[in-house]
Tab-separated table of N, CA and C in Angstrom:
chain	number	residue	atom	x	y	z
A	1	MET	N	172.086	326.746	225.014
A	1	MET	CA	170.817	326.440	224.337
A	1	MET	C	169.761	326.308	225.298
A	2	LEU	N	169.878	325.736	226.492
A	2	LEU	CA	168.816	325.583	227.316
A	2	LEU	C	168.461	326.878	228.126
A	3	ARG	N	169.267	327.781	228.195
A	3	ARG	CA	169.071	329.315	228.656
A	3	ARG	C	168.320	330.137	227.498
A	4	ARG	N	168.387	329.629	226.257
A	4	ARG	CA	167.349	330.242	225.316
A	4	ARG	C	165.945	329.775	225.275
A	5	LEU	N	165.798	328.444	225.574
A	5	LEU	CA	164.836	327.923	225.434
A	5	LEU	C	163.858	327.969	226.890
A	6	ALA	N	164.546	328.261	227.807
A	6	ALA	CA	163.755	328.407	229.230
A	6	ALA	C	162.660	329.441	228.994
A	7	PRO	N	163.060	330.598	228.858
A	7	PRO	CA	161.858	331.592	228.711
A	7	PRO	C	160.809	331.080	227.738
A	8	LEU	N	161.169	330.781	226.691
A	8	LEU	CA	159.914	330.178	225.698
A	8	LEU	C	159.187	328.812	226.381
A	9	LEU	N	159.753	328.185	226.996
A	9	LEU	CA	159.092	327.069	227.771
A	9	LEU	C	158.333	327.487	228.747
A	10	LEU	N	158.706	328.506	229.633
A	10	LEU	CA	157.963	329.149	230.869
A	10	LEU	C	156.754	329.751	230.151
A	11	LEU	N	156.726	330.546	229.071
A	11	LEU	CA	155.714	331.190	228.542
A	11	LEU	C	154.728	330.094	228.031
A	12	LEU	N	155.092	329.154	227.391
A	12	LEU	CA	154.466	328.218	226.958
A	12	LEU	C	153.534	327.494	228.132
A	13	ALA	N	154.092	327.313	229.142
A	13	ALA	CA	153.801	326.728	230.482
A	13	ALA	C	152.649	327.350	230.951
A	14	THR	N	152.742	329.085	230.935
A	14	THR	CA	151.724	329.727	231.467
A	14	THR	C	150.639	329.891	230.677
A	15	ALA	N	150.593	329.668	229.362
A	15	ALA	CA	149.757	330.109	228.387
A	15	ALA	C	148.577	329.319	228.641
A	16	LEU	N	147.300	330.083	228.648
A	16	LEU	CA	146.041	329.500	228.923
A	16	LEU	C	145.122	329.633	227.544
A	17	PRO	N	144.179	328.683	227.316
A	17	PRO	CA	143.370	329.038	226.066
A	17	PRO	C	142.536	330.342	226.233
A	18	LEU	N	142.277	330.855	225.251
A	18	LEU	CA	141.405	331.939	225.302
A	18	LEU	C	139.961	331.950	224.956
A	19	PRO	N	139.069	332.224	225.753
A	19	PRO	CA	137.701	332.027	225.246
A	19	PRO	C	137.237	332.618	223.887
A	20	ALA	N	136.261	331.881	223.023
A	20	ALA	CA	136.253	332.393	221.732
A	20	ALA	C	135.223	333.511	221.893
A	21	VAL	N	134.705	333.875	222.936
A	21	VAL	CA	133.660	334.907	223.057
A	21	VAL	C	134.202	336.295	222.420
A	22	GLN	N	133.367	336.611	221.419
A	22	GLN	CA	133.614	337.951	220.827
A	22	GLN	C	133.003	339.120	221.724
A	23	PRO	N	133.512	340.368	221.551
A	23	PRO	CA	133.093	341.317	222.321
A	23	PRO	C	131.694	341.803	221.985
A	24	ASP	N	131.133	341.540	220.780
A	24	ASP	CA	129.934	341.874	220.524
A	24	ASP	C	128.809	340.703	221.028
A	25	GLU	N	129.281	339.703	221.687
A	25	GLU	CA	128.345	338.827	222.324
A	25	GLU	C	128.239	339.122	223.901
A	26	VAL	N	129.066	339.746	224.483
A	26	VAL	CA	129.330	340.085	225.789
A	26	VAL	C	128.021	340.822	226.346
A	27	LEU	N	127.121	340.413	227.287
A	27	LEU	CA	126.135	341.149	227.860
A	27	LEU	C	126.566	342.328	228.722
A	28	ALA	N	125.703	343.313	228.634
A	28	ALA	CA	125.864	344.574	229.628
A	28	ALA	C	125.793	344.244	231.112
A	29	ASP	N	125.050	343.183	231.451
A	29	ASP	CA	124.764	342.894	232.708
A	29	ASP	C	125.789	341.799	233.295
A	30	PRO	N	126.794	342.300	234.224
A	30	PRO	CA	127.698	341.340	234.606
A	30	PRO	C	127.422	340.007	235.174
A	31	ALA	N	126.056	340.225	235.913
A	31	ALA	CA	125.889	338.859	236.397
A	31	ALA	C	125.037	337.858	235.324
A	32	LEU	N	124.289	338.583	234.335
A	32	LEU	CA	123.784	337.755	233.302
A	32	LEU	C	124.933	337.034	232.506
A	33	GLU	N	125.955	337.962	232.089
A	33	GLU	CA	127.177	337.465	231.338
A	33	GLU	C	127.982	336.258	232.112
A	34	SER	N	127.923	336.336	233.504
A	34	SER	CA	128.615	335.191	234.267
A	34	SER	C	127.861	334.136	234.172
A	35	ARG	N	126.389	334.140	234.165
A	35	ARG	CA	125.634	333.006	234.076
A	35	ARG	C	125.694	332.482	232.819
A	36	ALA	N	125.862	333.385	231.686
A	36	ALA	CA	125.883	332.911	230.312
A	36	ALA	C	127.344	332.249	230.184
A	37	ARG	N	128.493	332.594	230.732
A	37	ARG	CA	129.765	331.924	230.615
A	37	ARG	C	129.728	330.702	231.306
A	38	ASP	N	129.100	330.622	232.309
A	38	ASP	CA	128.844	329.256	233.054
A	38	ASP	C	128.164	328.259	232.383
A	39	LEU	N	127.000	328.663	231.784
A	39	LEU	CA	126.285	327.695	230.871
A	39	LEU	C	127.111	327.582	229.660
A	40	SER	N	127.810	328.279	229.072
A	40	SER	CA	128.603	328.019	227.843
A	40	SER	C	129.629	326.942	228.079
A	41	ARG	N	130.105	326.877	229.508
A	41	ARG	CA	131.063	325.868	229.708
A	41	ARG	C	130.488	324.435	229.813
A	42	GLU	N	129.117	324.242	229.980
A	42	GLU	CA	128.407	323.111	230.166
A	42	GLU	C	128.047	322.543	228.907
A	43	LEU	N	127.969	323.341	227.722
A	43	LEU	CA	127.681	322.873	226.658
A	43	LEU	C	128.735	322.460	225.541
A	44	ARG	N	128.591	321.342	224.861
A	44	ARG	CA	129.653	320.947	223.961
A	44	ARG	C	129.372	321.488	222.530
A	45	CYS	N	130.399	321.796	221.945
A	45	CYS	CA	130.291	322.179	220.540
A	45	CYS	C	129.810	320.998	219.687
A	46	PRO	N	128.808	321.004	218.768
A	46	PRO	CA	128.369	320.084	218.049
A	46	PRO	C	129.586	319.901	216.944
A	47	VAL	N	130.436	320.602	216.640
A	47	VAL	CA	131.566	320.487	215.598
A	47	VAL	C	132.781	320.109	216.335
A	48	CYS	N	133.179	320.616	217.222
A	48	CYS	CA	134.411	320.436	217.860
A	48	CYS	C	134.571	319.140	218.897
A	49	GLN	N	133.268	318.747	219.184
A	49	GLN	CA	132.999	317.504	219.952
A	49	GLN	C	133.766	317.774	221.357
A	50	GLY	N	135.044	318.021	221.486
A	50	GLY	CA	135.593	317.825	222.742
A	50	GLY	C	135.663	319.291	223.421
A	51	GLU	N	135.155	320.271	222.909
A	51	GLU	CA	135.331	321.660	223.496
A	51	GLU	C	133.977	322.320	223.747
A	52	ASN	N	133.962	323.048	224.728
A	52	ASN	CA	132.864	323.798	225.010
A	52	ASN	C	132.557	324.880	224.128
A	53	ILE	N	131.262	325.498	224.143
A	53	ILE	CA	130.910	326.469	223.296
A	53	ILE	C	131.719	327.634	223.631
A	54	ASP	N	131.994	327.805	224.681
A	54	ASP	CA	132.812	329.108	225.359
A	54	ASP	C	134.131	329.112	224.603
A	55	ASP	N	134.956	327.924	224.420
A	55	ASP	CA	136.109	327.987	223.900
A	55	ASP	C	136.181	327.721	222.473
A	56	SER	N	135.134	327.289	221.712
A	56	SER	CA	135.225	327.011	220.439
A	56	SER	C	135.133	328.117	219.652
A	57	GLY	N	135.590	328.107	218.431
A	57	GLY	CA	135.524	329.273	217.595
A	57	GLY	C	134.774	328.716	216.201
A	58	ALA	N	133.896	327.895	216.440
A	58	ALA	CA	133.248	327.414	215.159
A	58	ALA	C	132.042	328.254	215.110
A	59	ALA	N	131.346	328.300	213.935
A	59	ALA	CA	130.293	329.227	213.817
A	59	ALA	C	128.895	328.721	214.738
A	60	VAL	N	128.762	327.391	214.625
A	60	VAL	CA	127.735	326.922	215.384
A	60	VAL	C	127.826	327.203	217.001
A	61	ALA	N	129.066	327.251	217.414
A	61	ALA	CA	129.340	327.534	218.859
A	61	ALA	C	128.823	328.992	218.997
A	62	ARG	N	129.106	329.834	218.099
A	62	ARG	CA	128.981	331.256	218.180
A	62	ARG	C	127.251	331.569	218.319
A	63	ASP	N	126.773	330.734	217.362
A	63	ASP	CA	125.184	330.790	217.454
A	63	ASP	C	124.524	330.339	218.643
A	64	LEU	N	125.073	329.215	219.267
A	64	LEU	CA	124.774	328.615	220.605
A	64	LEU	C	125.134	329.760	221.734
A	65	ARG	N	126.190	330.351	221.554
A	65	ARG	CA	126.350	331.312	222.742
A	65	ARG	C	125.384	332.461	222.775
A	66	LEU	N	125.113	332.983	221.458
A	66	LEU	CA	124.088	333.870	221.303
A	66	LEU	C	122.799	333.529	221.741
A	67	LEU	N	122.419	332.114	221.398
A	67	LEU	CA	120.996	331.577	222.093
A	67	LEU	C	120.981	331.692	223.513
A	68	VAL	N	122.010	331.276	224.230
A	68	VAL	CA	122.092	331.156	225.552
A	68	VAL	C	121.838	332.614	226.140
A	69	ARG	N	122.662	333.600	225.426
A	69	ARG	CA	122.147	335.009	225.931
A	69	ARG	C	120.946	335.427	225.620
A	70	GLU	N	120.535	335.146	224.645
A	70	GLU	CA	119.019	335.496	224.224
A	70	GLU	C	118.133	334.908	225.255
A	71	ARG	N	118.151	333.690	225.571
A	71	ARG	CA	117.271	333.152	226.588
A	71	ARG	C	117.557	333.625	227.899
A	72	LEU	N	118.701	333.703	228.370
A	72	LEU	CA	118.811	334.504	229.767
A	72	LEU	C	118.232	335.764	229.805
A	73	MET	N	118.373	336.691	228.644
A	73	MET	CA	117.893	337.969	228.486
A	73	MET	C	116.279	338.003	228.554
A	74	ALA	N	115.788	336.780	228.128
A	74	ALA	CA	114.355	336.398	228.051
A	74	ALA	C	113.680	336.158	229.487
A	75	GLY	N	114.762	336.027	230.474
A	75	GLY	CA	114.241	335.532	231.901
A	75	GLY	C	114.376	334.074	232.131
A	76	ASP	N	114.876	333.295	231.216
A	76	ASP	CA	114.820	331.954	231.624
A	76	ASP	C	115.891	331.480	232.615
A	77	THR	N	115.514	330.408	233.372
A	77	THR	CA	116.636	330.077	234.465
A	77	THR	C	117.767	329.329	233.568
A	78	ASP	N	118.821	328.931	234.395
A	78	ASP	CA	119.813	327.991	233.838
A	78	ASP	C	119.161	326.640	233.330
A	79	SER	N	118.427	326.276	234.201
A	79	SER	CA	117.868	324.851	233.751
A	79	SER	C	117.112	324.875	232.541
A	80	GLN	N	116.266	326.033	232.644
A	80	GLN	CA	115.347	326.098	231.229
A	80	GLN	C	116.060	326.389	229.883
A	81	VAL	N	117.418	327.033	230.076
A	81	VAL	CA	118.166	327.222	228.966
A	81	VAL	C	118.879	325.969	228.482
A	82	LEU	N	119.376	325.194	229.589
A	82	LEU	CA	119.815	323.819	229.131
A	82	LEU	C	118.904	322.904	228.471
A	83	ASP	N	117.582	322.969	228.955
A	83	ASP	CA	116.323	322.095	228.599
A	83	ASP	C	116.213	322.594	227.236
A	84	TYR	N	115.885	323.907	226.772
A	84	TYR	CA	115.675	324.557	225.596
A	84	TYR	C	116.713	324.010	224.531
A	85	ILE	N	118.010	324.202	224.964
A	85	ILE	CA	119.021	323.761	223.952
A	85	ILE	C	119.197	322.337	223.603
A	86	SER	N	119.111	321.701	224.768
A	86	SER	CA	119.033	320.119	224.530
A	86	SER	C	117.943	319.650	223.458
A	87	ALA	N	116.748	320.454	223.874
A	87	ALA	CA	115.773	320.090	222.987
A	87	ALA	C	115.852	320.205	221.747
A	88	ARG	N	116.539	321.266	221.388
A	88	ARG	CA	116.807	321.560	220.077
A	88	ARG	C	118.171	320.829	219.244
A	89	TYR	N	119.035	320.751	220.048
A	89	TYR	CA	120.208	319.951	219.436
A	89	TYR	C	120.516	318.406	219.974
A	90	GLY	N	119.685	317.898	221.012
A	90	GLY	CA	119.997	316.719	221.452
A	90	GLY	C	120.705	316.689	222.701
A	91	GLU	N	120.681	315.688	223.508
A	91	GLU	CA	121.416	315.694	224.705
A	91	GLU	C	122.992	315.612	224.497
A	92	TYR	N	123.260	315.370	223.409
A	92	TYR	CA	124.762	315.452	222.906
A	92	TYR	C	125.523	316.626	223.452
A	93	VAL	N	124.916	317.600	223.271
A	93	VAL	CA	125.631	318.933	223.562
A	93	VAL	C	125.544	319.227	225.012
A	94	LEU	N	125.142	318.366	225.937
A	94	LEU	CA	125.302	318.560	227.342
A	94	LEU	C	126.711	317.849	227.745
A	95	PHE	N	127.550	318.399	228.431
A	95	PHE	CA	128.762	317.727	228.803
A	95	PHE	C	128.453	316.834	229.981
A	96	SER	N	127.301	317.089	230.748
A	96	SER	CA	126.890	316.242	231.965
A	96	SER	C	125.414	315.867	231.457
A	97	PRO	N	125.122	314.760	230.655
A	97	PRO	CA	123.820	314.475	230.473
A	97	PRO	C	123.025	314.254	231.735
A	98	ARG	N	121.802	314.465	231.708
A	98	ARG	CA	120.775	314.324	232.647
A	98	ARG	C	120.664	312.915	233.105
A	99	GLY	N	120.270	312.527	234.330
A	99	GLY	CA	120.080	311.171	234.769
A	99	GLY	C	118.872	310.700	234.718
A	100	ARG	N	118.446	310.464	233.556
A	100	ARG	CA	116.930	310.064	233.433
A	100	ARG	C	116.710	309.414	232.174
A	101	GLY	N	115.757	308.516	232.036
A	101	GLY	CA	115.549	307.973	230.710
A	101	GLY	C	116.504	306.885	230.315
A	102	ALA	N	116.916	306.786	229.138
A	102	ALA	CA	117.872	306.132	228.691
A	102	ALA	C	119.158	306.159	229.428
A	103	ASN	N	119.577	307.463	229.644
A	103	ASN	CA	120.979	307.712	230.276
A	103	ASN	C	120.903	307.133	231.771
A	104	LEU	N	119.833	306.593	232.460
A	104	LEU	CA	120.096	305.738	233.557
A	104	LEU	C	120.608	304.505	233.261
A	105	ILE	N	120.623	303.922	232.176
A	105	ILE	CA	121.200	302.771	231.790
A	105	ILE	C	122.755	303.083	231.701
A	106	LEU	N	122.995	304.107	231.065
A	106	LEU	CA	124.519	304.571	230.957
A	106	LEU	C	125.131	304.627	232.391
A	107	TYR	N	124.381	305.407	233.095
A	107	TYR	CA	124.836	305.731	234.488
A	107	TYR	C	125.133	304.430	235.455
A	108	ALA	N	124.069	303.501	235.122
A	108	ALA	CA	123.940	302.417	236.069
A	108	ALA	C	125.089	301.226	235.474
A	109	THR	N	125.304	301.216	234.363
A	109	THR	CA	126.125	300.067	233.501
A	109	THR	C	127.481	300.000	234.200
A	110	GLY	N	128.103	301.080	234.478
A	110	GLY	CA	129.593	301.123	235.081
A	110	GLY	C	129.492	300.401	236.334
A	111	PRO	N	128.852	300.814	237.281
A	111	PRO	CA	128.842	300.265	238.847
A	111	PRO	C	128.477	298.781	238.771
A	112	VAL	N	127.479	298.532	237.779
A	112	VAL	CA	126.982	297.079	237.853
A	112	VAL	C	128.072	296.052	237.316
A	113	VAL	N	128.625	296.702	236.239
A	113	VAL	CA	129.931	295.780	235.406
A	113	VAL	C	130.856	295.637	236.584
A	114	LEU	N	131.233	296.661	237.508
A	114	LEU	CA	132.311	296.585	238.303
A	114	LEU	C	131.901	295.736	239.514
A	115	LEU	N	130.660	295.666	239.892
A	115	LEU	CA	130.391	294.762	241.063
A	115	LEU	C	130.042	293.420	240.602
A	116	VAL	N	129.935	293.096	239.422
A	116	VAL	CA	129.717	291.775	238.864
A	116	VAL	C	131.359	291.365	238.646
A	117	ALA	N	132.228	292.210	238.156
A	117	ALA	CA	133.467	291.713	238.132
A	117	ALA	C	134.039	291.467	239.347
A	118	LEU	N	133.866	292.324	240.303
A	118	LEU	CA	134.485	292.168	241.757
A	118	LEU	C	133.838	290.723	242.364
A	119	GLY	N	132.478	290.538	242.113
A	119	GLY	CA	131.915	289.136	242.592
A	119	GLY	C	132.573	287.959	241.752
A	120	GLY	N	132.979	288.176	240.567
A	120	GLY	CA	133.659	286.910	239.836
A	120	GLY	C	135.108	286.793	240.412
A	121	VAL	N	135.803	287.818	240.555
A	121	VAL	CA	136.952	287.555	241.201
A	121	VAL	C	136.905	286.885	242.539
A	122	LEU	N	136.104	287.438	243.532
A	122	LEU	CA	135.757	286.981	244.737
A	122	LEU	C	135.551	285.479	244.608
A	123	ILE	N	134.695	284.869	243.809
A	123	ILE	CA	134.186	283.552	243.570
A	123	ILE	C	135.499	282.941	242.992
A	124	TRP	N	136.253	283.318	242.263
A	124	TRP	CA	137.361	282.657	241.605
A	124	TRP	C	138.506	282.289	242.682
A	125	PHE	N	138.716	283.496	243.507
A	125	PHE	CA	139.726	283.402	244.642
A	125	PHE	C	139.152	282.389	245.664
A	126	ARG	N	137.890	282.389	245.945
A	126	ARG	CA	137.323	281.204	246.943
A	126	ARG	C	137.506	279.898	246.468
A	127	ARG	N	137.238	279.764	245.096
A	127	ARG	CA	137.322	278.311	244.619
A	127	ARG	C	138.790	277.889	244.539
A	128	ARG	N	139.453	278.802	244.104
A	128	ARG	CA	141.109	278.541	243.927
A	128	ARG	C	141.762	278.042	245.511
A	129	THR	N	141.382	278.855	246.574
A	129	THR	CA	141.865	278.456	247.954
A	129	THR	C	141.255	277.252	248.443
A	130	ALA	N	139.890	276.902	248.059
A	130	ALA	CA	139.232	275.808	248.669
A	130	ALA	C	139.684	274.564	247.967
A	131	ALA	N	140.094	274.650	246.624
A	131	ALA	CA	140.324	273.497	245.979
A	131	ALA	C	141.841	273.081	246.389
A	132	GLN	N	142.010	272.185	247.375
A	132	GLN	CA	143.215	271.489	247.715
A	132	GLN	C	143.319	270.334	247.264
A	133	PRO	N	144.557	269.774	246.763
A	133	PRO	CA	144.608	268.722	246.288
A	133	PRO	C	144.548	267.501	247.281
A	134	ALA	N	143.967	266.378	246.771
A	134	ALA	CA	143.491	265.203	247.706
A	134	ALA	C	144.891	264.497	248.024
A	135	PRO	N	145.217	264.124	249.127
A	135	PRO	CA	146.513	263.418	249.414
A	135	PRO	C	146.427	262.205	248.597
A	136	LEU	N	147.742	261.509	248.291
A	136	LEU	CA	147.761	260.476	247.543
A	136	LEU	C	147.853	259.097	248.414
A	137	SER	N	147.098	258.090	247.757
A	137	SER	CA	147.253	256.959	248.535
A	137	SER	C	148.537	255.991	248.524
A	138	ALA	N	148.611	255.237	249.460
A	138	ALA	CA	150.020	254.600	249.365
A	138	ALA	C	150.432	254.005	248.133
A	139	GLU	N	149.433	253.380	247.363
A	139	GLU	CA	149.702	252.783	245.992
A	139	GLU	C	150.269	253.870	245.159
A	140	GLU	N	149.502	255.092	245.179
A	140	GLU	CA	149.985	256.207	244.158
A	140	GLU	C	151.219	256.669	244.596
A	141	GLU	N	151.746	256.665	245.811
A	141	GLU	CA	152.834	257.287	246.156
A	141	GLU	C	154.108	256.239	245.707
A	142	ALA	N	153.767	255.090	245.934
A	142	ALA	CA	154.899	254.045	245.267
A	142	ALA	C	154.945	254.174	244.165
A	143	ARG	N	153.797	254.416	243.199
A	143	ARG	CA	154.038	254.358	241.827
A	143	ARG	C	154.696	255.706	241.260
A	144	LEU	N	154.519	256.927	242.001
A	144	LEU	CA	155.177	258.190	241.728
A	144	LEU	C	156.568	257.864	241.949
A	145	ARG	N	157.042	257.187	243.178
A	145	ARG	CA	158.489	257.128	243.502
A	145	ARG	C	159.081	256.252	242.157
A	146	ARG	N	158.619	255.310	241.857
A	146	ARG	CA	159.031	254.518	240.708
A	146	ARG	C	159.098	255.318	239.311
A	147	ILE	N	158.116	256.305	239.129
A	147	ILE	CA	158.199	257.090	238.018
A	147	ILE	C	159.449	258.015	238.177
A	148	MET	N	159.533	258.528	239.331
A	148	MET	CA	160.510	259.552	239.358
A	148	MET	C	162.056	259.078	239.364
A	149	ALA	N	162.096	257.859	240.020
A	149	ALA	CA	163.414	257.249	239.920
A	149	ALA	C	163.700	256.876	238.351
A	150	GLY	N	162.958	256.534	237.663
A	150	GLY	CA	163.116	256.147	236.224
A	150	GLY	C	163.216	254.800	235.870
A	151	PRO	N	163.202	254.485	234.436
A	151	PRO	CA	163.080	252.889	234.201
A	151	PRO	C	164.286	252.217	234.542
A	152	ASP	N	165.512	252.774	234.692
A	152	ASP	CA	166.597	252.095	234.980
A	152	ASP	C	167.104	252.337	236.458
A	153	ALA	N	166.188	252.452	237.340
A	153	ALA	CA	166.569	252.551	238.802
A	153	ALA	C	167.166	251.457	239.364
A	154	ASP	N	166.315	250.246	238.943
A	154	ASP	CA	166.721	248.981	239.610
A	154	ASP	C	167.831	248.217	238.931
A	155	ALA	N	168.213	248.542	237.669
A	155	ALA	CA	169.269	247.875	236.651
A	155	ALA	C	170.814	248.248	237.122
A	156	PRO	N	171.573	247.455	237.097
A	156	PRO	CA	172.860	247.888	237.322
A	156	PRO	C	173.651	248.862	236.202
A	157	ARG	N	174.330	249.681	236.536
A	157	ARG	CA	175.063	250.557	235.529
A	157	ARG	C	176.318	250.046	235.118
A	158	SER	N	176.412	250.099	233.927
A	158	SER	CA	177.640	249.440	233.229
A	158	SER	C	178.522	250.874	233.043
A	159	PRO	N	179.785	250.456	233.229
A	159	PRO	CA	180.725	251.827	232.907
A	159	PRO	C	181.080	251.753	231.440
A	160	ARG	N	181.093	253.104	231.001
A	160	ARG	CA	181.024	253.554	229.649
A	160	ARG	C	182.455	253.687	229.199
């Protein structure tokens, strides 16, 4: 049974996802096509959410791929293409949102929370090690011995 499944498992392990780029979308200039493919990997499909537009088969992803190629053929730089698309579709389509404006809050929140948590743990450990119990007085030690001995410690025991 395992010998029959081994080739199938090997085939599945080596299978890679195929890009959804159609032959009619490919640009004639290999340099521009390479740039378009790189940009397509940086843009999120608005429908598929976890996929870039290069891998997505959704109609809106195809439209975005064509738009990227159109902007590149018009002479836009990579940054201008990303700015143009994010202006039309929102920053959600960028897999790596820009670190400006409200996004700075998102980028800074993680490290700030981590530092506050580490500070809290440090303070907790310092207080824990610094809080040593005070030694018992002679009177408290005597009372503790009486309690530990029990109420019948001084009374004679009768056989049962």
